[in-house]
Each structure stands twice: as C-alpha cells, then as structure tokens.
C-alpha cells in the first residue's frame, strides 16, 4: 500500500478481529457482518462507513480489502512525510484521508458534494430538532463557504481547501492502527 | 437604531472622559447626535497626542516584557516607596487573602474557558505531567537539596533542616503555577496542544502539591521520630482522597449550577450571579473539607459550561464572560503586585546563596529531566508525539508563582526552623522564573520555531467535517474492536445527549442544541452585526450582502423570499418557522401582534419610572429618544389638529370625502397628495362619528396608510385605475399569503421606502405647510359625485408612496422620511389594511380577531378616505 508495513502483531490482532466478525467463516465480510457491530448501528455515519469498505459493485470484502480501508486511519509517521516523494502516495496521507471522508459525502461518485448529498449527511448528523429549513440553510451556507467555482457543489479541491487549516493528520488517525 | 444608540453611548462616555462642551448632551437628547459627536470625537484626537505616544510605547514594552514581569517590578517599586515612607514594610501577600479571594477567580476563569475538547483530548498527558511530574520534582528537588545540605555546602549555619523539611520545601517549590503560566503563555501563543498540556498540568498539579505539602507539613510537625509506616499509607491515600474528592465536589456543583440555570428564566438578571456564586461555593466547600479546591473549581468550570451557556441568555453569557475575565485579571494583577511588594519585606527572609542557587539549578534540571523522561514514555502512546522542541518549551515553561509563595508564608516558623531561608529562596525562584524565564520564553519560542497557534474563525465546513471525522473514527474503532478514546468519547456524547443534556438544559435550549447549528447561528449573528456596523441601515433584501459570503451575489437566488429566508431564518427571526406552519395559533399571534403594534404609539403614553433590581428596564437613552419622539409627534399633532379643526368641519369633511373618492380623476394633483401620506379614517355611514373621530385623533395619532392592501392591488386593480397614477409605479413582487397575514412578513419594500432615512426629527412647520398645501389643493378640486369606495384609493396609495422618494415636488422626500415610523408600525398598519377605524378601541374589544377579518373582510360600511384629496 506504499505505507510502512504494519507490524506483525498488529496484523495478527486485526486478523483475529476480522475472523471474529466473519460469521459466515468464508474469509470475507459482508455488510451484514459489519452491521452486527452494535455501536455501528447508532453511529450516524455507520452505513456510509460500512459502504466505504466495499469497492464498487462488490458485496464482500476480504482481509486485504479490510486492511486497505483501515490503513487510511494510520497515523502519519514523521519519517514518512519526508521519504517516498516519488513513490505512490501512502493510503494514510493527508490527501487520502480527506478523500476517504469526501467519498462518504459523495454518494453518486461524481466527485462533487451536491446540496442534496450534503443535506443527507446533515440530516444524519444533526439532531432531529433542527427543522428541514434550518438544515437547508446550513447546507446552503456550507456550500457557499466552500464553493469557489460557483457550481453550487463542493468539489474535492474545494473540500481540501476549506479544510486546509484543520489538522487532518491528527483528526483522521487512530493510535491503535500504528 | 442600535448603531446610533451605540454612538450615543460612545459620545456620552467620551464626553465624561474629556469634558466635552455641555452642548453635546443637549444635542444628544434632542436626537440629532451628529454635530455633538463630531465635536467629541475631535477632542481626544487633538488634545491627547502625548497619551497616544505613551500607548504606543507601552505596546512596545508589553510586546517584549510579559505583563506579569512588569507587575512584579511595579510591585517592587511600590513596596520600596512604602518602605521608604513608612519605614517598615506594609502590605503583604497574605496567604488567606490569596487562597480565599485572589486565587478562585483565576482558577474559575481558566476552568470555565478551558477548551474542553482539547483538554480531554490530552487528558492523559496532562495527568501524567501533573501527578508524576510533580511528585518527581518534589522528591528529587527535596532530596537533592538535602544532599547539598548534608555535603555542608550551605555555609549559613542557620539552615537547620532535615530531610523532611527539604521535602516539604521541595513540594511547595516544585509545583508549576497556573497564574504564572497563564500570564506568560497567553502572550506567547504557542500551539494549542502545547499550551493545554502546560496549562492543564499547572492547574491539576495543585492537588498533588497541596497533598504533598500537607503530608510533609504534618510529618515535620510530628517530627521524624514519630512517623510510622501507616502515615505513609495515609499520605498516599489522602492524595487520592483530596484530588478525587475535590473533583467530585466540582462535578457536584457543576451539576447543581447547570440545574439552577435551567430555571432562571424569570430572573435573568441574577443568572451570572449564580455562576459565580456556585463556583465559589464549590471552592469554599472543597477548601472547608480539605479537598483540593482548585480542582473543584476547575472541574466545576469545565463541566458546567456547556449547560450553563445553553441555558442563560445571551446578555448573561456576555456578563459572565467579561466579569470572569475582569475578576481574573484583577486578581492576577493584585497577586503579582503583591508578590513584588512582599519581597521588599526583608524581615521575613534570610539569604543563603547555596540554597538559592542550588534550588534554582535543581528545579530547572529536574523539570527538564522529568519532562524528557515522561515524554519518552508518553510518546509511545500518543498519536502525535511531542517532539524535542515541545519538550524544551515545556521544561522552560515551568514557572513558579504565587501559590508557592503563599504556601511558604504559611509555614510555621516554630516547626520549620529554616522558614526564612525558604521564603527567600521561594521569592528568588518565583522572580527568576517569572521575570527571566518569562522574558526569554518568547524569543526562545521564536528561535526554536515552535508551531504557533493560528487563530481563525470557525467555519461551517470545518465544524461539519470535523464532526464527520469524529463519527468516522468512532466507527472505525468499533470495527477494529478497539475501545479507545474515540469509542469512549462517542459513548459519553450519547449519554450526554440522552440523559444529561435533557436533564440540565432548558427544553428550548435542548431542542436547538446542535454544534453545527450553533456555528451556523453564530456566523449569521456575526454577519448581521458586521452588516449593521457597516452602516447597512437599509435592510432591504435586495441590498443584503453578507460579508462572509463572498459568493452570495453570484448565487442564483433572485427570489426575495429566498433571500429573506436565508437572512432571516438563520438568525431565528421566526420568518421561516412561521412560514411553514400557519396554524390557528399563528393567526391569533398575528392578531395579537396587530393589537400590540396598534397600541404602541400613543402620543400621550408616558413610560413609568420604575426600578427593579431584578429586571433591566429598557435603556434610558432609548426611552428618552422614544419620549422625545412622542413629544414631537404630539406637538405636530396639535398643529395638525388645529389646522384640521379650522378647515374640516363635518361638512367640508363630507365634501372632502367625495373629493377623495373622485381623486383618481385628477392626476395633476398626485404629487401634492403624495406629500402627506396621512389618512384619516372615517366611517362613512355615520356623520356623528366625525366628531368622535377627531377626539380620538388626539389619542391615536396619525393613522397611516403605509401600504394599500395587497389584495386590492392584485385582485381588483384594473388597468384603468392603475393608469391613474401618472408616474411609473413600482409594483413590488407579489407577496405571499403569509406576508399579507403576518405583520412581520414581507417588509422588504416597506423597509426600502421607510427606513431609508436616518433622521427621526420631526419638523412641525413642514408638516403644516404640506398639510395646507394639500388642503388647498383639495379645495380647488371640483367635487363630482364619487361612487368609488376606498378600495380604489388604497389601490394607488401604495404606488404613490413608492414613488415619493423620487418625486421632485416640494418638501416631499423629507416629508416621507420624517414620517419614517419604525417599520413595524407601517407594517402593521398595512397588513391591517387600515380596516379598523376604531383603532385601538376596536382591537381591544376584539383582541383575538382573526386576521382575515382585519385584513380582507372589511365591513363595507367602513370607508377609507384620503383626507388630503
């Protein structure tokens, strides 16, 4: 994957987790396997994140794919920043982390977050007491804030631009996956 | 209005400061502030150049020297003066005063305004440094000093101290002081992670310091011979008791405070008081039972903030914020000044060079060693490791302060023989760390290129996406089956949302409780404020350009309602909420609104001079302005009435009425008509109502037809009748149903016309002239029998008004602008469509009369008439 190889013990741990999730015991995980995780059911973005594990048109994910998705959340090592300038960009680079988040919004995969797509995510994340109108105005404003080319949608470039001051490396990393 | 009010306030303040000519206050009272203002603003500029240069100089000094250093030096100077004058040192930093009154505000301030997310994100590191670091520092410093003493390096034989004494001293000297750290680090602006670690450590190590201090103090008092093994166990146990107990007290009071503020809706004025009171009670309660009071207040502040802020009103929030900041910085100032002054008191301390130098060396050394060791361990667990530069800043930022000084003063001379030496050493250490380290830390940070914090305003995108990140991380932790930080934070948030917030927040606050929404709301408020600040008194939808939305104009939203919704609903102006649900209740509300609006402007009404401690009455200046306005209105009405009495007998009235009906046939006179947009409402069927009406007039003032009924305009208006109006009519976009019904709807056009002028001054003469003109014009009109009813007049009244500002006829534009009533008046009169000639009386009889009855279902008997036609 271009990143520093995950330690052996880490792989072992994740593999045992993988097999414990794999109720069908066929070496792959289905959506149902993920949905059995109780906490995911109450996570507002749970379904979107589950979907992120599955590549286009697939409904099974093997251990390699599982790890590939998780690799996005590995912290960035200091020595990784400098080296590998010309090699393939590691999955846990800032840009890839952002792209992972971006894809959660971008349902129709047109590389743009439209107002509707944004509204859907907002509806999931924001409390039920916020009215649709209010959500709509939040969505409008969010898009206006980020939109630079005036197409009333957020492209990936705009997404990166608007989050340039956010410490994505830290906020999209999990220590456990070191 | 808000803007002029604030400038008025400015003027008054400045006037007080600079003793501006008394004319200013008069002009202010009379409601035209500009000349007075100019005068006042000129004064400071011209008179105070030397002051300005002093400010510039002081800015230069404070940019290099931290305030705390300056204050200590100032205190030293003051102490010297006092010493020279009184021959004996006065004014000490009393430990009791320090712990009871000076320390709590600072700790509360730092707890309350602690960025809680950041704090809990780094809680592991903070706790480690606070507990392990402080223990390490105390023991190593104490032992090393004892070793120094044993080695006979302390020349002065007066230093009689055993291991316990040195450990006691080590415990009080090793704690990093929150006041000193805050004072220095706030000016340095290192990145927030570094700041929160150093500052959080300084706050939380209090428990360790206090426990160690007490334990060693009791050991010293017992004497080394009488200490048993159980005492050590007790010492360890008491550490947990004191720190956890203090935290528990803080949490308890935070809970209470949040719960109380939930029910202070009717006593808004004492909301801030509760915040201070309960936090202070938490401090005292913890202090009383010998728990860590600093921890209690810190956690009380951290934990209550979310709920308190949601519960209390905006004004209370501001009050809490500024009072807290003011108290904290006053305390800080006093503490540092008194530190300086106390140092002058030579009777309290005795110098020993070896002890002083040894302590300085050891605290610096062991602090650095401790930080490096702990960071080494911590970095194995941290997501973002602390690098060398961070460690240097953390080691160097270990400032000691007033806590150490107060603790050393508290020592008992009889038990701790070497107290005077310890006092001297503490003073030197505090001065050294605050002055030398405080002075050099800024260049050091610059030199090391420490990551600085970049303060930028939150954007909606950042808030939204960071929320998404949180959810993503929590989900990924769930998937990999690792119950880490994100997992627990997610759990806590769900618990908080389900139970705690519901219990501790007002229903209304809880409903609208959402961080994304909050950010959106704040952004909109900021936009609105800056919009008004930029002089956008014309709040017309067309001109509404929000500064933080650069692309607004490029947006394709041409619809006025769209713009209105965006500008309105964000600030919770109810525009949107009411647009969606038009229930019976809303209609009642609307009716009530009309009643209120209709009865608001009574010329004879006076404000009651009332005083209440618990309710803030409207601003005096504001009331004065209103009263002046009313008085002016009244005066105008007097002249108005007298003219009317002269001209309009009931007969002429009848004639006028007919003329008015006929009016449409005389386009040449329209400019004159436009001059006085005053309507006198007449019930056409009863002649006797004329007299009663004139009497009523005194009470009610002028009934405006600010805008004709929209229904008429759209529904019945024939091309012919519109042709009556010679000048190009601007017909505003067709209003929605809600705009017709609800007075606060659809006021774009109103505002554009009526709120266009800044002056509220009323000049009776002009009015009279205009009145006479219109009367004479009416006299000259022939009076053919009119069949038309008021409906048609209404039909064109509005276009008339719309074009008035452009019409070049005599005195018309000023006329209109002087009649600039607050928009709600014109709105209400419009939406009522002037249907209720009985005005207030009628409304009082039928307070909940539906809007339809008021708006469209005009009793046919009631005819409207333009008096001046």
PDB file of C-alpha atoms in Angstrom, chain B residues 255-495:
ATOM      1  CA  UNK B 255     -24.398  19.755  38.157  1.00  0.00           C
ATOM      2  CA  UNK B 256     -26.206  21.985  40.625  1.00  0.00           C
ATOM      3  CA  UNK B 257     -25.239  25.088  38.737  1.00  0.00           C
ATOM      4  CA  UNK B 258     -26.456  23.706  35.458  1.00  0.00           C
ATOM      5  CA  UNK B 259     -29.678  22.616  37.061  1.00  0.00           C
ATOM      6  CA  UNK B 260     -30.256  26.011  38.651  1.00  0.00           C
ATOM      7  CA  UNK B 261     -29.642  27.947  35.498  1.00  0.00           C
ATOM      8  CA  UNK B 262     -32.240  25.804  33.869  1.00  0.00           C
ATOM      9  CA  UNK B 263     -34.863  27.523  35.967  1.00  0.00           C
ATOM     10  CA  UNK B 264     -33.716  31.107  35.937  1.00  0.00           C
ATOM     11  CA  UNK B 265     -35.802  32.153  33.016  1.00  0.00           C
ATOM     12  CA  UNK B 266     -37.680  34.723  35.019  1.00  0.00           C
ATOM     13  CA  UNK B 267     -34.709  36.093  36.870  1.00  0.00           C
ATOM     14  CA  UNK B 268     -32.370  36.679  34.010  1.00  0.00           C
ATOM     15  CA  UNK B 269     -30.554  39.409  35.839  1.00  0.00           C
ATOM     16  CA  UNK B 270     -29.151  37.126  38.515  1.00  0.00           C
ATOM     17  CA  UNK B 271     -28.118  34.329  36.199  1.00  0.00           C
ATOM     18  CA  UNK B 272     -24.498  35.464  36.143  1.00  0.00           C
ATOM     19  CA  UNK B 273     -24.576  35.718  39.892  1.00  0.00           C
ATOM     20  CA  UNK B 274     -25.448  32.060  40.180  1.00  0.00           C
ATOM     21  CA  UNK B 275     -22.490  31.122  38.067  1.00  0.00           C
ATOM     22  CA  UNK B 276     -20.071  32.977  40.281  1.00  0.00           C
ATOM     23  CA  UNK B 277     -21.784  32.074  43.492  1.00  0.00           C
ATOM     24  CA  UNK B 278     -21.916  28.361  42.947  1.00  0.00           C
ATOM     25  CA  UNK B 279     -18.425  28.148  41.611  1.00  0.00           C
ATOM     26  CA  UNK B 280     -17.189  29.997  44.651  1.00  0.00           C
ATOM     27  CA  UNK B 281     -19.240  27.843  46.964  1.00  0.00           C
ATOM     28  CA  UNK B 282     -17.634  24.836  45.306  1.00  0.00           C
ATOM     29  CA  UNK B 283     -14.248  26.320  46.077  1.00  0.00           C
ATOM     30  CA  UNK B 284     -15.139  27.059  49.689  1.00  0.00           C
ATOM     31  CA  UNK B 285     -16.788  23.708  50.212  1.00  0.00           C
ATOM     32  CA  UNK B 286     -13.759  21.857  48.946  1.00  0.00           C
ATOM     33  CA  UNK B 287     -11.448  24.053  50.961  1.00  0.00           C
ATOM     34  CA  UNK B 288     -13.550  23.521  54.050  1.00  0.00           C
ATOM     35  CA  UNK B 289     -13.239  19.751  53.946  1.00  0.00           C
ATOM     36  CA  UNK B 290      -9.565  19.986  52.976  1.00  0.00           C
ATOM     37  CA  UNK B 291     -10.089  18.738  49.471  1.00  0.00           C
ATOM     38  CA  UNK B 292      -8.407  20.288  46.510  1.00  0.00           C
ATOM     39  CA  UNK B 293     -10.296  23.499  45.992  1.00  0.00           C
ATOM     40  CA  UNK B 294      -8.506  24.340  42.776  1.00  0.00           C
ATOM     41  CA  UNK B 295      -9.544  21.038  41.256  1.00  0.00           C
ATOM     42  CA  UNK B 296     -13.089  21.611  42.440  1.00  0.00           C
ATOM     43  CA  UNK B 297     -13.395  24.980  40.745  1.00  0.00           C
ATOM     44  CA  UNK B 298     -11.563  23.845  37.646  1.00  0.00           C
ATOM     45  CA  UNK B 299     -13.858  20.923  37.060  1.00  0.00           C
ATOM     46  CA  UNK B 300     -16.901  22.903  38.058  1.00  0.00           C
ATOM     47  CA  UNK B 301     -15.976  25.419  35.380  1.00  0.00           C
ATOM     48  CA  UNK B 302     -15.126  22.866  32.733  1.00  0.00           C
ATOM     49  CA  UNK B 303     -18.211  20.776  33.205  1.00  0.00           C
ATOM     50  CA  UNK B 304     -20.917  23.323  33.807  1.00  0.00           C
ATOM     51  CA  UNK B 305     -20.013  25.498  30.874  1.00  0.00           C
ATOM     52  CA  UNK B 306     -21.823  23.592  28.192  1.00  0.00           C
ATOM     53  CA  UNK B 307     -25.131  23.550  30.011  1.00  0.00           C
ATOM     54  CA  UNK B 308     -24.892  26.968  31.578  1.00  0.00           C
ATOM     55  CA  UNK B 309     -24.090  28.577  28.275  1.00  0.00           C
ATOM     56  CA  UNK B 310     -27.058  26.865  26.721  1.00  0.00           C
ATOM     57  CA  UNK B 311     -29.392  27.935  29.479  1.00  0.00           C
ATOM     58  CA  UNK B 312     -28.566  31.513  30.231  1.00  0.00           C
ATOM     59  CA  UNK B 313     -29.463  34.387  27.990  1.00  0.00           C
ATOM     60  CA  UNK B 314     -27.103  35.997  25.565  1.00  0.00           C
ATOM     61  CA  UNK B 315     -26.676  39.008  27.810  1.00  0.00           C
ATOM     62  CA  UNK B 316     -25.930  36.867  30.808  1.00  0.00           C
ATOM     63  CA  UNK B 317     -23.392  34.982  28.766  1.00  0.00           C
ATOM     64  CA  UNK B 318     -21.638  38.202  27.930  1.00  0.00           C
ATOM     65  CA  UNK B 319     -21.830  39.323  31.522  1.00  0.00           C
ATOM     66  CA  UNK B 320     -20.358  36.077  32.792  1.00  0.00           C
ATOM     67  CA  UNK B 321     -17.604  36.204  30.245  1.00  0.00           C
ATOM     68  CA  UNK B 322     -16.494  39.722  30.925  1.00  0.00           C
ATOM     69  CA  UNK B 323     -16.974  39.636  34.666  1.00  0.00           C
ATOM     70  CA  UNK B 324     -14.955  36.472  34.881  1.00  0.00           C
ATOM     71  CA  UNK B 325     -12.189  37.833  32.737  1.00  0.00           C
ATOM     72  CA  UNK B 326     -12.159  41.096  34.650  1.00  0.00           C
ATOM     73  CA  UNK B 327     -12.054  39.395  38.019  1.00  0.00           C
ATOM     74  CA  UNK B 328      -9.339  37.025  36.919  1.00  0.00           C
ATOM     75  CA  UNK B 329      -7.114  39.696  35.514  1.00  0.00           C
ATOM     76  CA  UNK B 330      -7.672  41.921  38.538  1.00  0.00           C
ATOM     77  CA  UNK B 331      -6.680  39.086  40.809  1.00  0.00           C
ATOM     78  CA  UNK B 332      -3.686  38.348  38.670  1.00  0.00           C
ATOM     79  CA  UNK B 333      -2.622  41.963  38.768  1.00  0.00           C
ATOM     80  CA  UNK B 334      -3.025  42.135  42.527  1.00  0.00           C
ATOM     81  CA  UNK B 335      -1.128  38.901  43.038  1.00  0.00           C
ATOM     82  CA  UNK B 336       1.885  39.935  41.029  1.00  0.00           C
ATOM     83  CA  UNK B 337       1.932  43.400  42.510  1.00  0.00           C
ATOM     84  CA  UNK B 338       1.787  41.999  45.995  1.00  0.00           C
ATOM     85  CA  UNK B 339       4.482  39.496  45.168  1.00  0.00           C
ATOM     86  CA  UNK B 340       6.701  42.395  44.303  1.00  0.00           C
ATOM     87  CA  UNK B 341       5.738  44.329  47.383  1.00  0.00           C
ATOM     88  CA  UNK B 342       6.171  41.356  49.698  1.00  0.00           C
ATOM     89  CA  UNK B 343       9.681  40.792  48.515  1.00  0.00           C
ATOM     90  CA  UNK B 344      10.709  44.128  49.978  1.00  0.00           C
ATOM     91  CA  UNK B 345       9.980  42.908  53.472  1.00  0.00           C
ATOM     92  CA  UNK B 346      13.490  41.900  54.470  1.00  0.00           C
ATOM     93  CA  UNK B 347      12.480  40.924  57.948  1.00  0.00           C
ATOM     94  CA  UNK B 348      10.754  37.865  56.567  1.00  0.00           C
ATOM     95  CA  UNK B 349      13.614  36.293  54.774  1.00  0.00           C
ATOM     96  CA  UNK B 350      17.197  35.310  55.204  1.00  0.00           C
ATOM     97  CA  UNK B 351      19.574  34.750  52.382  1.00  0.00           C
ATOM     98  CA  UNK B 352      21.640  31.691  51.748  1.00  0.00           C
ATOM     99  CA  UNK B 353      23.430  31.668  48.450  1.00  0.00           C
ATOM    100  CA  UNK B 354      23.977  27.937  48.238  1.00  0.00           C
ATOM    101  CA  UNK B 355      20.346  27.191  48.961  1.00  0.00           C
ATOM    102  CA  UNK B 356      19.090  29.749  46.470  1.00  0.00           C
ATOM    103  CA  UNK B 357      21.404  28.769  43.673  1.00  0.00           C
ATOM    104  CA  UNK B 358      21.012  25.092  44.428  1.00  0.00           C
ATOM    105  CA  UNK B 359      17.238  25.339  44.310  1.00  0.00           C
ATOM    106  CA  UNK B 360      17.274  27.281  41.076  1.00  0.00           C
ATOM    107  CA  UNK B 361      19.595  24.793  39.497  1.00  0.00           C
ATOM    108  CA  UNK B 362      17.716  21.760  40.719  1.00  0.00           C
ATOM    109  CA  UNK B 363      14.264  22.876  39.765  1.00  0.00           C
ATOM    110  CA  UNK B 364      15.417  23.661  36.259  1.00  0.00           C
ATOM    111  CA  UNK B 365      17.369  20.456  35.953  1.00  0.00           C
ATOM    112  CA  UNK B 366      14.766  18.117  37.370  1.00  0.00           C
ATOM    113  CA  UNK B 367      11.977  19.765  35.498  1.00  0.00           C
ATOM    114  CA  UNK B 368      13.839  19.160  32.257  1.00  0.00           C
ATOM    115  CA  UNK B 369      14.771  15.611  33.174  1.00  0.00           C
ATOM    116  CA  UNK B 370      11.246  14.862  34.305  1.00  0.00           C
ATOM    117  CA  UNK B 371       9.712  16.212  31.144  1.00  0.00           C
ATOM    118  CA  UNK B 372      12.060  14.267  28.924  1.00  0.00           C
ATOM    119  CA  UNK B 373      11.509  11.022  30.795  1.00  0.00           C
ATOM    120  CA  UNK B 374       7.757  11.348  30.900  1.00  0.00           C
ATOM    121  CA  UNK B 375       7.518  12.429  27.296  1.00  0.00           C
ATOM    122  CA  UNK B 376       9.544   9.433  26.302  1.00  0.00           C
ATOM    123  CA  UNK B 377       7.007   7.188  27.935  1.00  0.00           C
ATOM    124  CA  UNK B 378       4.026   9.210  26.778  1.00  0.00           C
ATOM    125  CA  UNK B 379       5.121   9.316  23.170  1.00  0.00           C
ATOM    126  CA  UNK B 380       4.739   5.598  22.997  1.00  0.00           C
ATOM    127  CA  UNK B 381       1.038   6.126  23.487  1.00  0.00           C
ATOM    128  CA  UNK B 382       0.426   9.416  21.842  1.00  0.00           C
ATOM    129  CA  UNK B 383      -0.979   9.788  18.382  1.00  0.00           C
ATOM    130  CA  UNK B 384       1.036  12.891  17.732  1.00  0.00           C
ATOM    131  CA  UNK B 385       4.274  12.600  19.648  1.00  0.00           C
ATOM    132  CA  UNK B 386       5.681  15.587  21.466  1.00  0.00           C
ATOM    133  CA  UNK B 387       8.917  16.462  19.767  1.00  0.00           C
ATOM    134  CA  UNK B 388      12.096  17.884  21.228  1.00  0.00           C
ATOM    135  CA  UNK B 389      11.095  21.457  20.727  1.00  0.00           C
ATOM    136  CA  UNK B 390       7.872  20.891  22.599  1.00  0.00           C
ATOM    137  CA  UNK B 391       9.832  19.324  25.411  1.00  0.00           C
ATOM    138  CA  UNK B 392      12.166  22.287  25.629  1.00  0.00           C
ATOM    139  CA  UNK B 393       9.263  24.697  25.843  1.00  0.00           C
ATOM    140  CA  UNK B 394       7.552  22.546  28.421  1.00  0.00           C
ATOM    141  CA  UNK B 395      10.645  22.345  30.565  1.00  0.00           C
ATOM    142  CA  UNK B 396      11.305  26.003  30.271  1.00  0.00           C
ATOM    143  CA  UNK B 397       7.686  26.932  30.808  1.00  0.00           C
ATOM    144  CA  UNK B 398       7.624  25.511  34.318  1.00  0.00           C
ATOM    145  CA  UNK B 399       7.028  28.810  36.016  1.00  0.00           C
ATOM    146  CA  UNK B 400       6.556  29.082  39.735  1.00  0.00           C
ATOM    147  CA  UNK B 401       4.337  31.680  41.213  1.00  0.00           C
ATOM    148  CA  UNK B 402       2.189  32.952  43.956  1.00  0.00           C
ATOM    149  CA  UNK B 403       0.946  29.553  45.113  1.00  0.00           C
ATOM    150  CA  UNK B 404       4.448  28.601  46.135  1.00  0.00           C
ATOM    151  CA  UNK B 405       4.924  31.936  47.839  1.00  0.00           C
ATOM    152  CA  UNK B 406       1.640  31.711  49.742  1.00  0.00           C
ATOM    153  CA  UNK B 407       2.440  28.178  50.829  1.00  0.00           C
ATOM    154  CA  UNK B 408       5.877  29.083  52.080  1.00  0.00           C
ATOM    155  CA  UNK B 409       4.470  32.025  54.015  1.00  0.00           C
ATOM    156  CA  UNK B 410       2.018  29.632  55.641  1.00  0.00           C
ATOM    157  CA  UNK B 411       4.826  27.562  57.134  1.00  0.00           C
ATOM    158  CA  UNK B 412       5.079  27.572  60.877  1.00  0.00           C
ATOM    159  CA  UNK B 413       8.301  29.179  61.999  1.00  0.00           C
ATOM    160  CA  UNK B 414       8.300  27.244  65.242  1.00  0.00           C
ATOM    161  CA  UNK B 415       8.210  23.912  63.455  1.00  0.00           C
ATOM    162  CA  UNK B 416      10.141  24.683  60.335  1.00  0.00           C
ATOM    163  CA  UNK B 417      13.274  26.338  61.581  1.00  0.00           C
ATOM    164  CA  UNK B 418      14.586  27.243  58.171  1.00  0.00           C
ATOM    165  CA  UNK B 419      11.432  29.045  57.129  1.00  0.00           C
ATOM    166  CA  UNK B 420      13.133  32.372  56.488  1.00  0.00           C
ATOM    167  CA  UNK B 421      15.646  30.756  54.191  1.00  0.00           C
ATOM    168  CA  UNK B 422      12.882  29.005  52.358  1.00  0.00           C
ATOM    169  CA  UNK B 423      10.980  32.251  51.970  1.00  0.00           C
ATOM    170  CA  UNK B 424      13.984  33.966  50.473  1.00  0.00           C
ATOM    171  CA  UNK B 425      14.590  31.084  48.133  1.00  0.00           C
ATOM    172  CA  UNK B 426      10.977  30.939  47.063  1.00  0.00           C
ATOM    173  CA  UNK B 427      10.945  34.638  46.313  1.00  0.00           C
ATOM    174  CA  UNK B 428      14.048  34.325  44.234  1.00  0.00           C
ATOM    175  CA  UNK B 429      12.736  31.297  42.416  1.00  0.00           C
ATOM    176  CA  UNK B 430       9.423  32.962  41.675  1.00  0.00           C
ATOM    177  CA  UNK B 431      11.092  36.130  40.496  1.00  0.00           C
ATOM    178  CA  UNK B 432      13.576  34.242  38.440  1.00  0.00           C
ATOM    179  CA  UNK B 433      11.039  32.060  36.728  1.00  0.00           C
ATOM    180  CA  UNK B 434       8.548  34.806  36.125  1.00  0.00           C
ATOM    181  CA  UNK B 435      10.961  37.511  35.087  1.00  0.00           C
ATOM    182  CA  UNK B 436      13.889  35.738  33.480  1.00  0.00           C
ATOM    183  CA  UNK B 437      12.069  32.779  32.011  1.00  0.00           C
ATOM    184  CA  UNK B 438       9.031  34.869  31.242  1.00  0.00           C
ATOM    185  CA  UNK B 439      11.174  37.355  29.371  1.00  0.00           C
ATOM    186  CA  UNK B 440      13.134  34.802  27.446  1.00  0.00           C
ATOM    187  CA  UNK B 441      10.450  32.302  26.586  1.00  0.00           C
ATOM    188  CA  UNK B 442       9.094  34.359  23.762  1.00  0.00           C
ATOM    189  CA  UNK B 443      12.406  34.748  21.953  1.00  0.00           C
ATOM    190  CA  UNK B 444      13.037  31.095  22.664  1.00  0.00           C
ATOM    191  CA  UNK B 445       9.771  30.071  21.097  1.00  0.00           C
ATOM    192  CA  UNK B 446      10.510  32.210  18.082  1.00  0.00           C
ATOM    193  CA  UNK B 447      14.008  30.918  17.823  1.00  0.00           C
ATOM    194  CA  UNK B 448      13.000  27.290  18.084  1.00  0.00           C
ATOM    195  CA  UNK B 449      10.226  27.886  15.575  1.00  0.00           C
ATOM    196  CA  UNK B 450       7.654  26.277  17.798  1.00  0.00           C
ATOM    197  CA  UNK B 451       4.422  25.687  15.990  1.00  0.00           C
ATOM    198  CA  UNK B 452       2.272  28.680  16.788  1.00  0.00           C
ATOM    199  CA  UNK B 453      -1.423  28.623  17.157  1.00  0.00           C
ATOM    200  CA  UNK B 454      -3.328  30.051  14.266  1.00  0.00           C
ATOM    201  CA  UNK B 455      -6.486  31.618  15.442  1.00  0.00           C
ATOM    202  CA  UNK B 456      -9.096  31.715  12.799  1.00  0.00           C
ATOM    203  CA  UNK B 457     -12.791  31.978  12.963  1.00  0.00           C
ATOM    204  CA  UNK B 458     -14.597  28.701  12.792  1.00  0.00           C
ATOM    205  CA  UNK B 459     -16.204  27.912   9.514  1.00  0.00           C
ATOM    206  CA  UNK B 460     -19.240  25.831   8.987  1.00  0.00           C
ATOM    207  CA  UNK B 461     -17.331  23.418   6.827  1.00  0.00           C
ATOM    208  CA  UNK B 462     -14.702  22.771   9.437  1.00  0.00           C
ATOM    209  CA  UNK B 463     -17.293  22.179  12.094  1.00  0.00           C
ATOM    210  CA  UNK B 464     -19.299  19.883   9.898  1.00  0.00           C
ATOM    211  CA  UNK B 465     -16.433  17.846   8.585  1.00  0.00           C
ATOM    212  CA  UNK B 466     -14.738  17.557  11.925  1.00  0.00           C
ATOM    213  CA  UNK B 467     -17.943  16.145  13.252  1.00  0.00           C
ATOM    214  CA  UNK B 468     -17.911  13.690  10.423  1.00  0.00           C
ATOM    215  CA  UNK B 469     -14.306  12.785  11.274  1.00  0.00           C
ATOM    216  CA  UNK B 470     -15.320  12.074  14.844  1.00  0.00           C
ATOM    217  CA  UNK B 471     -18.046   9.759  13.723  1.00  0.00           C
ATOM    218  CA  UNK B 472     -15.764   8.072  11.255  1.00  0.00           C
ATOM    219  CA  UNK B 473     -13.095   7.456  13.850  1.00  0.00           C
ATOM    220  CA  UNK B 474     -15.617   6.138  16.336  1.00  0.00           C
ATOM    221  CA  UNK B 475     -16.954   3.787  13.686  1.00  0.00           C
ATOM    222  CA  UNK B 476     -13.503   2.575  12.727  1.00  0.00           C
ATOM    223  CA  UNK B 477     -12.675   1.915  16.355  1.00  0.00           C
ATOM    224  CA  UNK B 478     -15.862  -0.076  16.594  1.00  0.00           C
ATOM    225  CA  UNK B 479     -14.931  -2.059  13.531  1.00  0.00           C
ATOM    226  CA  UNK B 480     -11.455  -2.926  14.674  1.00  0.00           C
ATOM    227  CA  UNK B 481     -12.901  -3.730  18.065  1.00  0.00           C
ATOM    228  CA  UNK B 482     -10.652  -1.349  19.907  1.00  0.00           C
ATOM    229  CA  UNK B 483     -12.246   0.548  22.726  1.00  0.00           C
ATOM    230  CA  UNK B 484     -10.077   3.586  22.536  1.00  0.00           C
ATOM    231  CA  UNK B 485     -10.529   7.236  23.172  1.00  0.00           C
ATOM    232  CA  UNK B 486     -12.964   7.812  20.342  1.00  0.00           C
ATOM    233  CA  UNK B 487     -15.096   4.950  21.492  1.00  0.00           C
ATOM    234  CA  UNK B 488     -15.480   6.363  24.961  1.00  0.00           C
ATOM    235  CA  UNK B 489     -15.979   9.855  23.748  1.00  0.00           C
ATOM    236  CA  UNK B 490     -18.725   8.644  21.482  1.00  0.00           C
ATOM    237  CA  UNK B 491     -20.306   6.784  24.369  1.00  0.00           C
ATOM    238  CA  UNK B 492     -20.119   9.821  26.566  1.00  0.00           C
ATOM    239  CA  UNK B 493     -21.679  12.022  23.940  1.00  0.00           C
ATOM    240  CA  UNK B 494     -24.549   9.659  23.549  1.00  0.00           C
ATOM    241  CA  UNK B 495     -25.077   9.500  27.271  1.00  0.00           C
TER     242      UNK B 495
END
